[in-house]
XYZ file of C-alpha atoms in Angstrom:
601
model
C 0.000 0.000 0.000
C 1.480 3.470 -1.028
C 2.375 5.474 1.957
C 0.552 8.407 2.467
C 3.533 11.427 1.693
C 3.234 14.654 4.567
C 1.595 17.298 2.805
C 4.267 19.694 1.148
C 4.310 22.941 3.746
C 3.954 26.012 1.652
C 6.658 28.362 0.418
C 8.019 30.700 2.974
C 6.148 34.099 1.861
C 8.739 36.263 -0.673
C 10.014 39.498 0.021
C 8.732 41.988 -1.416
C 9.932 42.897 -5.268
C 12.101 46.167 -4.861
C 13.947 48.277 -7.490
C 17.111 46.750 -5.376
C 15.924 42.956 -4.990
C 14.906 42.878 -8.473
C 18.320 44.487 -10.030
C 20.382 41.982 -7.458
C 18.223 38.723 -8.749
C 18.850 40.012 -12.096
C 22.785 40.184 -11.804
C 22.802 36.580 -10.010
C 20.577 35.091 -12.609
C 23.376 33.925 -15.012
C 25.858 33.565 -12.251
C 23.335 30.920 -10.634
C 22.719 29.214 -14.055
C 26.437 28.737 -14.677
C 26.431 26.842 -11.189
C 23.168 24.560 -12.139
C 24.937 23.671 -15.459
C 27.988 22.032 -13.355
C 25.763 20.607 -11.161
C 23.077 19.144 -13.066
C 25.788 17.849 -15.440
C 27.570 15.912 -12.987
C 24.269 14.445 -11.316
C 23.448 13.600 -14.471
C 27.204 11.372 -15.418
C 27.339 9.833 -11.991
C 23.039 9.079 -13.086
C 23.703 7.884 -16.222
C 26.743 5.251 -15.461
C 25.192 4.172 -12.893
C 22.141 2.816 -14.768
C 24.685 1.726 -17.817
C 26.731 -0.490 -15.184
C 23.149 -1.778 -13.734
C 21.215 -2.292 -16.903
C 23.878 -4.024 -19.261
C 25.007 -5.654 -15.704
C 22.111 -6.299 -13.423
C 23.541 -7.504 -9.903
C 22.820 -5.981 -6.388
C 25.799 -3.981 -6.336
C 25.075 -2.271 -9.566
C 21.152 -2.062 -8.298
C 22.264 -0.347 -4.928
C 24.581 1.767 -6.968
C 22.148 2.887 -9.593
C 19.384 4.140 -6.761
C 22.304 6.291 -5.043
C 22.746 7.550 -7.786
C 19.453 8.429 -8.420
C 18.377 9.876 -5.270
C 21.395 11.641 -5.516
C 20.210 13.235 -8.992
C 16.322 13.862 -7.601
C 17.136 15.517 -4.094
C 20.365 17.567 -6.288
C 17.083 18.553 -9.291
C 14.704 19.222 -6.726
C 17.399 21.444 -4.478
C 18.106 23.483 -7.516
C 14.187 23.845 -8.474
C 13.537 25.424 -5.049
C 16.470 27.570 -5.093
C 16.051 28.957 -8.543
C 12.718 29.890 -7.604
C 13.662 33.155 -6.234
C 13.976 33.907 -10.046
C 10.340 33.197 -10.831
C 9.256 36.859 -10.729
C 12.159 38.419 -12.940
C 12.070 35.780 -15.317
C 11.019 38.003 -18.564
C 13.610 40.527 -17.848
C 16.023 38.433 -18.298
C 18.366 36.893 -21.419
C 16.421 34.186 -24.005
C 19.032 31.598 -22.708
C 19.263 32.216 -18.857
C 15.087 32.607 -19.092
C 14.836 29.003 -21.028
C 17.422 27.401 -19.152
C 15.481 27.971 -15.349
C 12.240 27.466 -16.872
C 13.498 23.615 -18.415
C 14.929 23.176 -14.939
C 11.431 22.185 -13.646
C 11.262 19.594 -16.359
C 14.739 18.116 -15.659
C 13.491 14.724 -14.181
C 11.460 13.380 -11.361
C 12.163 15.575 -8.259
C 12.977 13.693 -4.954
C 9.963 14.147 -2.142
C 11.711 16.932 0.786
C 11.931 13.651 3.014
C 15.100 11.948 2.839
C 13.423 8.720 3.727
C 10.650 8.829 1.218
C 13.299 10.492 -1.265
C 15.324 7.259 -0.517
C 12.510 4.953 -1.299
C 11.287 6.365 -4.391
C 15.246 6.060 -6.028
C 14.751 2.315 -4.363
C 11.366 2.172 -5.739
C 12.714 2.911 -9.068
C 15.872 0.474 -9.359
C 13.551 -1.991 -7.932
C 10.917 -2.002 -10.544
C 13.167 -1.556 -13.744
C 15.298 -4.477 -12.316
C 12.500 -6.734 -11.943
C 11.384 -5.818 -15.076
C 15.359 -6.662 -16.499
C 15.355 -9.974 -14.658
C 11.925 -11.170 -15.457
C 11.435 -14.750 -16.318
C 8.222 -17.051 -16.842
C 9.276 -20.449 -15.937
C 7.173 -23.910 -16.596
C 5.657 -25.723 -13.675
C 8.740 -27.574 -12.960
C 10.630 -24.272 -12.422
C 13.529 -25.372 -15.342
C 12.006 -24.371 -18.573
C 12.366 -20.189 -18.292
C 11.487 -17.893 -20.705
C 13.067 -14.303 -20.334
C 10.604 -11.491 -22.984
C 12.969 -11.848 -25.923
C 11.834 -15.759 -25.654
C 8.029 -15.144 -25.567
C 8.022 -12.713 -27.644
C 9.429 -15.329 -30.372
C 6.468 -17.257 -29.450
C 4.181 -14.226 -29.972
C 5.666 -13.132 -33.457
C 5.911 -17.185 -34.532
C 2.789 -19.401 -33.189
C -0.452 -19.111 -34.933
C -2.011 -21.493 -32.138
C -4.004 -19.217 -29.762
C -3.976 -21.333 -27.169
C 0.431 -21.255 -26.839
C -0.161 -17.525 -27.656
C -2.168 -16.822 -24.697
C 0.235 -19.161 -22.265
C 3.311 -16.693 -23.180
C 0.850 -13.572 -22.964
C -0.393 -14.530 -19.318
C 2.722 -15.321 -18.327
C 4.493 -12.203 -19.031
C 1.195 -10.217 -17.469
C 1.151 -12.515 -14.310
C 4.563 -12.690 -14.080
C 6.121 -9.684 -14.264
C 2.820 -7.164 -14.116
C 1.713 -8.447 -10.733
C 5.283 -8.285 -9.344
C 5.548 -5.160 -10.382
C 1.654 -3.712 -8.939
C 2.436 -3.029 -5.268
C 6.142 -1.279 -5.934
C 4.276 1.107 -8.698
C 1.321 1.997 -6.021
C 4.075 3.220 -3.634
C 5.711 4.763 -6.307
C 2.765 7.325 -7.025
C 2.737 8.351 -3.614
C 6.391 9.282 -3.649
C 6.705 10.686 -7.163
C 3.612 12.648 -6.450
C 5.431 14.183 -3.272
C 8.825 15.239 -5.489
C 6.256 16.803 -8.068
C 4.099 18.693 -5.683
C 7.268 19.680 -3.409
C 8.589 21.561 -6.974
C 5.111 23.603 -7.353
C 2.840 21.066 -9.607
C -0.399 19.214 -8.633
C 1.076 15.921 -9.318
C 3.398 14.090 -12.138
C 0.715 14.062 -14.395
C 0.616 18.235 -14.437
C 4.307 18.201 -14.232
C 4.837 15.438 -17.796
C 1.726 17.967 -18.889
C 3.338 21.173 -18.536
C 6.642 20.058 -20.426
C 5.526 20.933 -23.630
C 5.567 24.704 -24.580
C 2.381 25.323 -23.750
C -0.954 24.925 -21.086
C -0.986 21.585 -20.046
C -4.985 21.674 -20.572
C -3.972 22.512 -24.512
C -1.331 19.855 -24.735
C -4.442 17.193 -23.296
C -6.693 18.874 -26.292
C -3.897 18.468 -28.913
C -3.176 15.059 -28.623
C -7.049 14.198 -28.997
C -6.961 16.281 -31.799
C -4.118 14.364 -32.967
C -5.449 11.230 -32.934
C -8.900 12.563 -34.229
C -7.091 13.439 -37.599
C -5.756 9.882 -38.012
C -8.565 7.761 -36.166
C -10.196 7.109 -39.797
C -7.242 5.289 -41.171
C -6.897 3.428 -37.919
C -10.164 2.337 -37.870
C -10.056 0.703 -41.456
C -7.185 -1.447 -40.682
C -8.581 -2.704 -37.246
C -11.179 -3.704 -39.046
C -9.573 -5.710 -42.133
C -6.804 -7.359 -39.242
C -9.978 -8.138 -37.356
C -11.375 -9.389 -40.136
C -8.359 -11.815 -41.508
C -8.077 -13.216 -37.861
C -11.600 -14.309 -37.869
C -10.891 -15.967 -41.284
C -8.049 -17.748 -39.516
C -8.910 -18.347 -35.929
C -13.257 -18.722 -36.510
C -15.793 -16.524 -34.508
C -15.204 -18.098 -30.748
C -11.262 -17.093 -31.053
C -12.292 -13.624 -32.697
C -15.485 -11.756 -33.420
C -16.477 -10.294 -36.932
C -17.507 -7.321 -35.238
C -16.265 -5.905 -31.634
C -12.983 -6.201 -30.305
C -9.389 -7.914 -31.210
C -7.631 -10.097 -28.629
C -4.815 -8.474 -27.558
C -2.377 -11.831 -27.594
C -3.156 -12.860 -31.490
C -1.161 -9.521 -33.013
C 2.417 -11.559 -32.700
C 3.258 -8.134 -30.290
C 3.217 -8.719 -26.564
C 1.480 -5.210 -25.833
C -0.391 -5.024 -29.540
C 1.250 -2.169 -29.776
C 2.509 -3.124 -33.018
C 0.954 -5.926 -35.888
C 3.982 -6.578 -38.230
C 4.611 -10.115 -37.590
C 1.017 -10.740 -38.760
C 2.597 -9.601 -42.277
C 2.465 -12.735 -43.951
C -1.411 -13.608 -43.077
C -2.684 -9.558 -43.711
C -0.314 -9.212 -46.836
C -2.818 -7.740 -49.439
C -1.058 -9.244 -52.651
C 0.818 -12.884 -52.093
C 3.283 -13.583 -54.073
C 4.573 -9.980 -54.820
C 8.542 -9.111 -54.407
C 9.391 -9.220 -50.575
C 9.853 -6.329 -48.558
C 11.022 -8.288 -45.585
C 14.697 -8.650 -46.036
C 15.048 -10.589 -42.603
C 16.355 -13.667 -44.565
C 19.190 -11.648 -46.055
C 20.054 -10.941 -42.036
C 20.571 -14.522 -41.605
C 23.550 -15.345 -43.953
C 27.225 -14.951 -41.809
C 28.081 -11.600 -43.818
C 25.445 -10.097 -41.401
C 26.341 -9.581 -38.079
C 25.125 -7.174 -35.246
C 27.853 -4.827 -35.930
C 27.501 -5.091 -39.738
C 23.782 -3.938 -39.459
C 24.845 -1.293 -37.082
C 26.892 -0.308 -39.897
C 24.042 0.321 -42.338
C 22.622 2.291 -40.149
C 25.422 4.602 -39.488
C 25.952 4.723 -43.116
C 22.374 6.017 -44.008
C 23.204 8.858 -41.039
C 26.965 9.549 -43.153
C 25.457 9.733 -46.658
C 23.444 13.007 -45.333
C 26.654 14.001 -44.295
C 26.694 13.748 -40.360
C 29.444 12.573 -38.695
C 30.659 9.182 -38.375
C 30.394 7.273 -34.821
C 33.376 7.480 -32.606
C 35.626 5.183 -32.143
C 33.635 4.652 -28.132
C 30.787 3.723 -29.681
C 31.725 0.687 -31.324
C 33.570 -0.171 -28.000
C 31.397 0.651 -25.073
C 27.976 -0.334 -26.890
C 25.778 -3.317 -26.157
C 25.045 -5.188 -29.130
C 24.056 -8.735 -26.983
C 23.250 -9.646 -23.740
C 26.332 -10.379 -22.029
C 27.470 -13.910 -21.450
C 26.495 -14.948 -18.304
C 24.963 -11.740 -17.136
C 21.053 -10.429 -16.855
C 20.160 -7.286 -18.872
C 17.636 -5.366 -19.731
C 17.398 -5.921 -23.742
C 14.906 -3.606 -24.287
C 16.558 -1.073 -27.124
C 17.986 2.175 -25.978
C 20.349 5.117 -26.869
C 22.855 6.514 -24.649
C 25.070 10.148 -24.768
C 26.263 8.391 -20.776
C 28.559 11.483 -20.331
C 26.826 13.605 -22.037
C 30.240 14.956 -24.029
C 29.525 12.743 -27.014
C 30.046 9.215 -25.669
C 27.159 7.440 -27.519
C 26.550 3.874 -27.426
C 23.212 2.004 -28.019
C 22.285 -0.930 -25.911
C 19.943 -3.698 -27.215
C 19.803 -7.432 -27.870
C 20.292 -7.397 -31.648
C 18.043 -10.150 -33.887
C 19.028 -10.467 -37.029
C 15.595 -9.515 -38.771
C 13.957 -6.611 -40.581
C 12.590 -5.087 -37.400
C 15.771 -4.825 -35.391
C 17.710 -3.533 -38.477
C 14.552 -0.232 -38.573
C 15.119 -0.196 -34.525
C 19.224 0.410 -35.019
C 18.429 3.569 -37.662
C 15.953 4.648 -34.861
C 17.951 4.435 -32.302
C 20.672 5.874 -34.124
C 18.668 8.797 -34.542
C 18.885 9.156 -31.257
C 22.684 8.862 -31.503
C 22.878 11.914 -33.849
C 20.854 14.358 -31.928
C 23.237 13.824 -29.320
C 25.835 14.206 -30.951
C 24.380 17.585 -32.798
C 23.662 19.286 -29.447
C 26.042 18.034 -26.593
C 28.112 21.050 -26.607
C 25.026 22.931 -25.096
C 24.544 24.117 -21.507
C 23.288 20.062 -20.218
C 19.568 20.993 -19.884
C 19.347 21.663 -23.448
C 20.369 18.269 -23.661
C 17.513 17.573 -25.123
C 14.927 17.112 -27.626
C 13.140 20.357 -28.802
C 10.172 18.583 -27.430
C 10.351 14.244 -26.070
C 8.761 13.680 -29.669
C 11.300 14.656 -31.593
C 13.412 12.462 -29.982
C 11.814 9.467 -31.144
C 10.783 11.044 -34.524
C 14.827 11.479 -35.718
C 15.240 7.965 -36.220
C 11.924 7.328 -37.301
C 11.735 9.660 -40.057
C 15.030 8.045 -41.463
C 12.876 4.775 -40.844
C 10.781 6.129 -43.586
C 13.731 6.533 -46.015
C 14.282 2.653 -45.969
C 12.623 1.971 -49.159
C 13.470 -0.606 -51.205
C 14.855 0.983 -53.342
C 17.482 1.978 -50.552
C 17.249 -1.922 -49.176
C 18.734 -2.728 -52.819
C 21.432 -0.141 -53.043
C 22.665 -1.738 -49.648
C 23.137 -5.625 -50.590
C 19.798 -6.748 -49.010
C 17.137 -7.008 -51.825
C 17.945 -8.614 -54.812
C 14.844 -6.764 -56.843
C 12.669 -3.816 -56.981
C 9.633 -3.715 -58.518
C 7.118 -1.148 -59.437
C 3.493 -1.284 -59.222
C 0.213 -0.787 -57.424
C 0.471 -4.038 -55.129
C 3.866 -4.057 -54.064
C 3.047 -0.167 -53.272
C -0.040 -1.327 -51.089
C 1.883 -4.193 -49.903
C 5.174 -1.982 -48.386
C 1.968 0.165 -47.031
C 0.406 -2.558 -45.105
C 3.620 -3.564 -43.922
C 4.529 0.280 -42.245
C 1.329 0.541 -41.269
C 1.284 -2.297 -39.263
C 3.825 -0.838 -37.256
C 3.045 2.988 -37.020
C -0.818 3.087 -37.753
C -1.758 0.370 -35.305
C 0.724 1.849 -32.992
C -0.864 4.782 -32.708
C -3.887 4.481 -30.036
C -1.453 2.669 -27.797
C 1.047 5.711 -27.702
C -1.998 7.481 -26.733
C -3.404 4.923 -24.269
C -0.073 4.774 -22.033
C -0.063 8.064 -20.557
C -3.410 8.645 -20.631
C -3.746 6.256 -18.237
C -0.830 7.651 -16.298
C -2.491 10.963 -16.166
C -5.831 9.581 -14.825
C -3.528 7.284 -11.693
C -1.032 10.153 -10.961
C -3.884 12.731 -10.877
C -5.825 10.473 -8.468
C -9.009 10.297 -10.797
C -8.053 6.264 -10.622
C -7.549 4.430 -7.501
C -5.046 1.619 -7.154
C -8.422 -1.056 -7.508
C -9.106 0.135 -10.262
C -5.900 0.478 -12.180
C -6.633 -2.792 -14.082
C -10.034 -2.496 -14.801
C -8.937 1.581 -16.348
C -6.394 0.478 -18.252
C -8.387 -2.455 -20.022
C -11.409 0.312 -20.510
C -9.067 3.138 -22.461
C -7.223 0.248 -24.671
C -11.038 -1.190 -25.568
C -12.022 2.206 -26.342
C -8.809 4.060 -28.421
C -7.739 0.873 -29.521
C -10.094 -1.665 -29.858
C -8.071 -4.554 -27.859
C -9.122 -5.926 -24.782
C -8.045 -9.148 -23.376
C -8.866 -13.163 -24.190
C -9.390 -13.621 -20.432
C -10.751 -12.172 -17.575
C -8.397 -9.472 -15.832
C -8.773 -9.141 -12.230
C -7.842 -5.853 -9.962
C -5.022 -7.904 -8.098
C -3.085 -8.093 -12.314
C -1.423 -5.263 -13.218
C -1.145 -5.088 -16.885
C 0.108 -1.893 -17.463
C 3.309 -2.834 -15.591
C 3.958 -5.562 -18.323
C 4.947 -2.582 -20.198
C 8.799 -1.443 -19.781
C 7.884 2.269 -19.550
C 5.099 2.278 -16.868
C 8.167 0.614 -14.473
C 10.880 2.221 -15.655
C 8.649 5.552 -15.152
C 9.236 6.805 -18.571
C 6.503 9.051 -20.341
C 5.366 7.276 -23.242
C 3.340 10.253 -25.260
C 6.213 11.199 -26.602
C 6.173 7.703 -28.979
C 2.705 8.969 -30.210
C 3.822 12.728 -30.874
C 7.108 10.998 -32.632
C 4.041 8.973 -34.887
C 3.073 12.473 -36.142
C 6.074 14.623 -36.492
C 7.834 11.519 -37.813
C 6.044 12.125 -41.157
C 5.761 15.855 -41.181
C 10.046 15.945 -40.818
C 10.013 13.360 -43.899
C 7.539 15.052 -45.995
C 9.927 18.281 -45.470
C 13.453 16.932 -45.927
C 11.826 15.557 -49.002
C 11.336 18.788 -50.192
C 14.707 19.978 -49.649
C 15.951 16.992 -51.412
C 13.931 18.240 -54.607
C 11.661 14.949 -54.757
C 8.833 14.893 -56.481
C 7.044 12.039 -56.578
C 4.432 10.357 -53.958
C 5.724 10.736 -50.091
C 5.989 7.027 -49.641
C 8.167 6.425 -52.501
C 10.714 9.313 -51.171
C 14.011 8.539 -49.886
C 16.693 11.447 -48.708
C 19.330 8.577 -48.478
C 22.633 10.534 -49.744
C 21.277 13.741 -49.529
C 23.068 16.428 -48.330
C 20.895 19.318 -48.503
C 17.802 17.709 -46.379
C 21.168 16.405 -44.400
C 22.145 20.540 -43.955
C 18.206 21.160 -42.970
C 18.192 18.062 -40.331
C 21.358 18.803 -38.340
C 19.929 22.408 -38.492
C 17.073 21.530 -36.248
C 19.617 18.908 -34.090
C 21.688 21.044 -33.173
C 19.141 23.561 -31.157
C 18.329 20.664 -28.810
C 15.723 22.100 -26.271
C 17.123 25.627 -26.426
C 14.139 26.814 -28.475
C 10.509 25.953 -27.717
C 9.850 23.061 -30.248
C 7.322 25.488 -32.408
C 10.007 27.512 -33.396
C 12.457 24.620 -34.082
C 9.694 22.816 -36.002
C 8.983 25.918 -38.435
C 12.881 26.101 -38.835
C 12.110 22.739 -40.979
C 8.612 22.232 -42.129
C 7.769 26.308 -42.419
C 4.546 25.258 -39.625
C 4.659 25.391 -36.060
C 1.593 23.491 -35.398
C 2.222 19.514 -35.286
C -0.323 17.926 -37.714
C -1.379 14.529 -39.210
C -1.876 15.262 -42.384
C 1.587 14.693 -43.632
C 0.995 10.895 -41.940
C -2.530 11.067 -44.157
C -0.673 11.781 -47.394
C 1.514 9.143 -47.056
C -0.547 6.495 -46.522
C -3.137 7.878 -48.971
C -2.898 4.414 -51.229
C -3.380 2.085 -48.399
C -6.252 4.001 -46.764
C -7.959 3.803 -50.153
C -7.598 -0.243 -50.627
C -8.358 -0.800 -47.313
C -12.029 0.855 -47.466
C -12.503 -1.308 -50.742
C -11.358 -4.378 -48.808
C -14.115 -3.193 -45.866
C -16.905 -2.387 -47.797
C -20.019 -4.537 -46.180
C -18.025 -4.906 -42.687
C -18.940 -3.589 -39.677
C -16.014 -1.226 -39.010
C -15.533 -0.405 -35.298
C -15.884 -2.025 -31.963
C-alpha cells in the first residue's frame, strides 16, 4: 500500500519585489545558471553510469549503486528547483538563454519528495521495478524451462495457435505485471510528493506542462491528434480483425467488436507486423522483408549497425566514434542479466554514444538500429550545449529522428545496400510496403496514446489503485479496440507488463514521434527536390535535407519546439496530415477491402 507522503508545507512568503531585490536577482541570474549547469551535469554522469553499469550488468551492487545515484540526482534537481525559484518573478527581464534554461529546470526529471526517507525509497522504488522488469522470467511448472521477454516474444511473433499464444501472454502479465503492482502503487505516492514539493499538482501536471504550452492545450492536442488519423486506424482494425476471424473462426475472434490483444504476434499489440504474412494484401509480390538476407554470416550485429550509421553519413553527419563501437551493447552479455529492451545513450553527455539492445538479425531490429541511431545523432548535434538543453526540442522529436530516417528505408534503398535482390514497381507491391509500415506505425498509434493517458488519470488520483486494471483495459477497448482473451482481475497489473510504466518513462512522446515523424520526412523531401508520392521518397545521400536536419539537431531544447519545427517544415503546429498523405494508397484499398463490414468495436 502506497504510503501516504506529509503534505508539502507552503513556500516561505517572498520578500517583497524592490527596485534593489529585483536588479540583485537580475545580476545573479546567469551567475546561478552557470552553477546549475555544473551541477546538473555531474548528477546527471554519476546518473547515467550508474544505470549503464546496472542495466547491461544487473547484480545488487550495480542495483544499490544505480538508486544512489538516483536519489542523488532527484534531491540535487529538486534542491536546484527550489532555489532557482527566487527567479520566478524576474524571469522576462532576463536573457532568451538564462530565461529558457530555469524554466526547463522544472522539467529536468522526477524531483525527490523533501523527506530523505521517502526520497530514498522512491530512487529504491525505481531500481527496484526496472530491475524486476530486467530480470523477469516465466518459468514452466517444474521451475527449469524459463522464458526471459525476448523468448516469448518469439512465441508471440511465430505461433499461430491461440492457445500457446495466450500461455506466453499470461505469463508475461502474471509474471512480471503483478510483481511489479504493489512497488508502482508506492511509487505514485512518492513521485507525487517530489512533483508537488517543486510547485505542480502531481506528475501528471508536471509530464503535462513540459511541452511549450498549457498543459490543458497539450491534453486537447493530442485528442486532436489522434482525431485526424482515427479514420485510417479504424479501417485497418477492421480488415486485421477481419483476416483473424478468417483464420482463428468466430469463438477465437469476433467479426464485429474487439481484437484479442495476444493474437497480433506483439506482446502489448502495440505493433501488428509479424502478422505480415497472413494480412499481406497481394501474395506472391517481391518481398519487402529482407530478414532472410540478415541470416547469412556476412550479417552480423555490428555489420547492421553499420548500415545504419551509413544512411546517417550519406546526409553528411558525422561518423560514430571510435567509443561507440567499444562501449555499446550489441548482446546480452554472457552470463549476465540485462535489460534488452533497445535504448540510446550520450552516458557522459560529451559525445560518448553507445546504443544498448539485444540485436536479432531480422527486418525489425535492423529499422530499430536507424531509430535508435537517430537518437545517436541528436546527441551528438547538441552536446556542446549548456546540459539541460540536452535535449529534444520537445520528447517527440526524440523518437521522430530515427523514425523519419525509418521512412527513407525503401526498397529501393534496401537494394542499393546488398539486401534485396529486386525492386519492382506497381500498385500491389506499393499497397503491400503500405500494409507492412502501417502495421507498425498506424496500429501503434492508439497505444502511444493509451499509455499516458492512463498515467495521467492514476497520478492525478481520478483512478484508484483497484481500479488500475479495470482503467487500463477500458481506455485500450475504447482508443484501440483490444481488450483481453481472459478475464483481468484488480489484483493483475497489466500496465506494468509494459517497460515504460516501471521504468517511469513518459510514453506520449512515442505517439507525438508517430506524427512529427512524417511531417520531418515530408519536409526533408522537399529539400531533397523529390517529387514524386511521399511514400516512394528517400533522402538517403542527400546532403541538402542532411544541412536542414542537423539544423534543427543542433538547437536541442534551447528553443521551444514550435520555433524549431517551423525552422524545418515552415509550420509550427504539429499535424497529421503529412501521416494522411503518405498512406493515402493504403487508406484507399483498405475501405474497398471493408466495404459490407462492420467497421468499429
Amino acid at each position: 500500500v502506497a504510503p501516504v507522503p506529509e503534505p508539502t508545507p507552503p513556500p516561505a512568503p517572498e520578500p517583497e519585489l524592490t527596485p534593489e531585490l529585483e536588479k540583485q536577482l537580475i545580476a545573479d541570474a546567469k551567475p546561478f545558471v552557470t552553477k546549475m549547469d555544473g551541477e546538473l551535469r555531474t548528477l546527471f554522469v554519476n546518473a547515467s553510469l550508474a544505470a549503464w553499469a546496472n542495466e547491461t550488468d544487473i547484480t545488487d551492487e550495480h542495483e544499490a549503486a544505480a538508486s544512489k545515484a538516483g536519489a542523488e540526482m532527484a534531491s540535487g534537481i529538486t534542491r536546484l528547483i527550489k532555489e532557482a525559484r527566487k527567479f520566478d518573478r524576474i524571469l522576462d527581464k532576463l536573457d532568451a538563454s538564462t530565461k529558457r534554461q530555469l524554466m526547463l529546470l522544472k522539467f529536468a526529471g522526477q524531483p525527490a519528495p523533501d523527506d530523505p526517507k521517502q526520497a530514498e525509497q522512491l530512487a529504491q522504488t525505481a531500481t527496484q521495478m526496472s530491475s524486476i522488469y530486467g530480470k523477469g522470467k516465466v518459468c514452466d511448472a517444474s521451475g527449469k524451462d524459463c522464458k526471459d521477454l525476448d523468448a516469448l516474444s518469439k512465441v508471440l511473433q511465430e505461433t499461430r495457435d491461440p492457445k500457446v499464444a495466450l500461455a506466453a501472454w499470461k505469463g508475461w502479465h502474471d509474471t512480471v505485471g503483478r510483481a511489479e503492482r504493489d512497488l508502482f502503487i508506492k511509487y505514485v505516492g512518492l513521485a507525487n510528493a517530489g512533483a508537488r514539493g517543486v510547485g505542480f499538482k502531481d506528475v501528471a501536471s508536471m509530464w503535462k506542462s513540459g511541452y511549450d504550452m498549457p498543459e490543458d492545450k497539450f491534453a486537447a492536442e493530442t485528442d486532436r491528434l489522434f482525431t485526424q488519423l482515427k479514420p485510417l486506424y479504424t479501417q485497418l482494425h477492421c480488415y486485421t480483425r477481419s483476416k483473424l476471424n478468417g483464420m482463428y473462426g468466430d469463438a477465437v475472434v469476433s467479426k464485429t467488436g474487439t481484437i484479442p490483444a495476444h493474437l497480433t504476434g506483439n506482446m502489448w499489440a502495440q505493433s501488428w507486423g509479424w502478422l505480415y504474412k497472413e494480412l499481406e494484401p497481394y501474395p506472391g509480390e517481391p518481398a519487402i522483408d529482407v530478414t532472410e538476407t540478415l541470416k547469412s554470416d556476412k550479417f552480423d550485429d555490428k555489420a547492421m549497425v553499420r548500415i545504419a550509421e551509413g544512411f546517417y553519413t550519406s546526409l553528411g553527419f558525422p561518423k560514430l566514434p571510435k567509443t561507440f563501437w567499444e562501449r555499446s551493447m550489441f548482446q546480452k552479455p554472457a552470463g549476465k542479466e540485462a535489460v534488452c529492451h533497445a535504448s540510446a545513450w550520450d552516458v557522459q553527455y560529451n559525445n560518448d554514444l553507445r546504443i544498448k539492445m539485444c540485436i536479432n538479425k531480422t527486418h525489425e531490429d535492423l529499422d530499430v538500429i536507424h531509430h535508435e541511431l537517430g537518437h545517436n545523432y541528436y546527441f551528438a548535434a547538441y552536446y556542446k550545449l549548456p546540459v539541460i538543453f540536452q535535449n529534444g526540442a520537445n520528447d517527440g522529436f526524440h523518437e521522430a529522428i530515427g523514425d523519419a530516417v525509418v521512412l527513407s528505408m525503401t526498397p529501393a534503398y534496401l537494394r542499393r545496400k546488398g539486401l534485396l535482390e529486386k525492386v519492382s514497381k506497381n500498385d500491389k507491391v506499393t499497397i503491400n510496403r503500405q500494409m507492412n509500415t502501417a502495421l507498425e506505425k498506424i496500429a501503434f498509434l492508439p497505444f502511444g496514446l493509451v499509455v499516458d493517458k492512463w498515467r495521467w488519470d492514476v497520478f492525478s488520483g481520478a483512478v484508484k489503485p483497484a481500479q488500475y486494471n479495470q482503467h487500463w483495459w477500458d481506455l485500450r477497448k475504447q482508443y484501440q479496440g483490444i481488450a483481453p482473451a481472459m478475464t483481468r482481475s484488480a489484483n493483475d497489473f497489466d500496465a506494468g507488463a509494459k517497460y515504460h510504466v516501471p521504468a517511469n518513462v513518459p510514453y506520449m512522446r512515442y505517439f507525438l514521434a508517430a506524427v512529427l515523424q512524417f511531417q520531418f520526412h515530408k519536409s526533408l523531401c522537399k529539400k531533397a527536390g523529390f517529387k514524386g508520392p511521399l511514400h516512394e521518397c528517400s533522402v538517403f545521400n542527400n546532403k541538402d535535407a542532411g544541412k536542414a536536419y542537423w539544423k534543427m539537431l543542433s538547437n536541442g531544447a534551447s528553443k521551444p519546439w514550435q520555433e524549431s519545427l517551423k525552422e524545418l517544415t515552415g509550420g509550427s503546429e504539429m499535424d497529421a496530415t503529412a501521416m494522411l498523405e503518405y498512406f493515402k494508397p493504403l487508406q484507399g484499398w483498405l475501405e474497398q477491402q471493408n466495404k459490407g463490414q462492420t467497421c468499429g468495436w
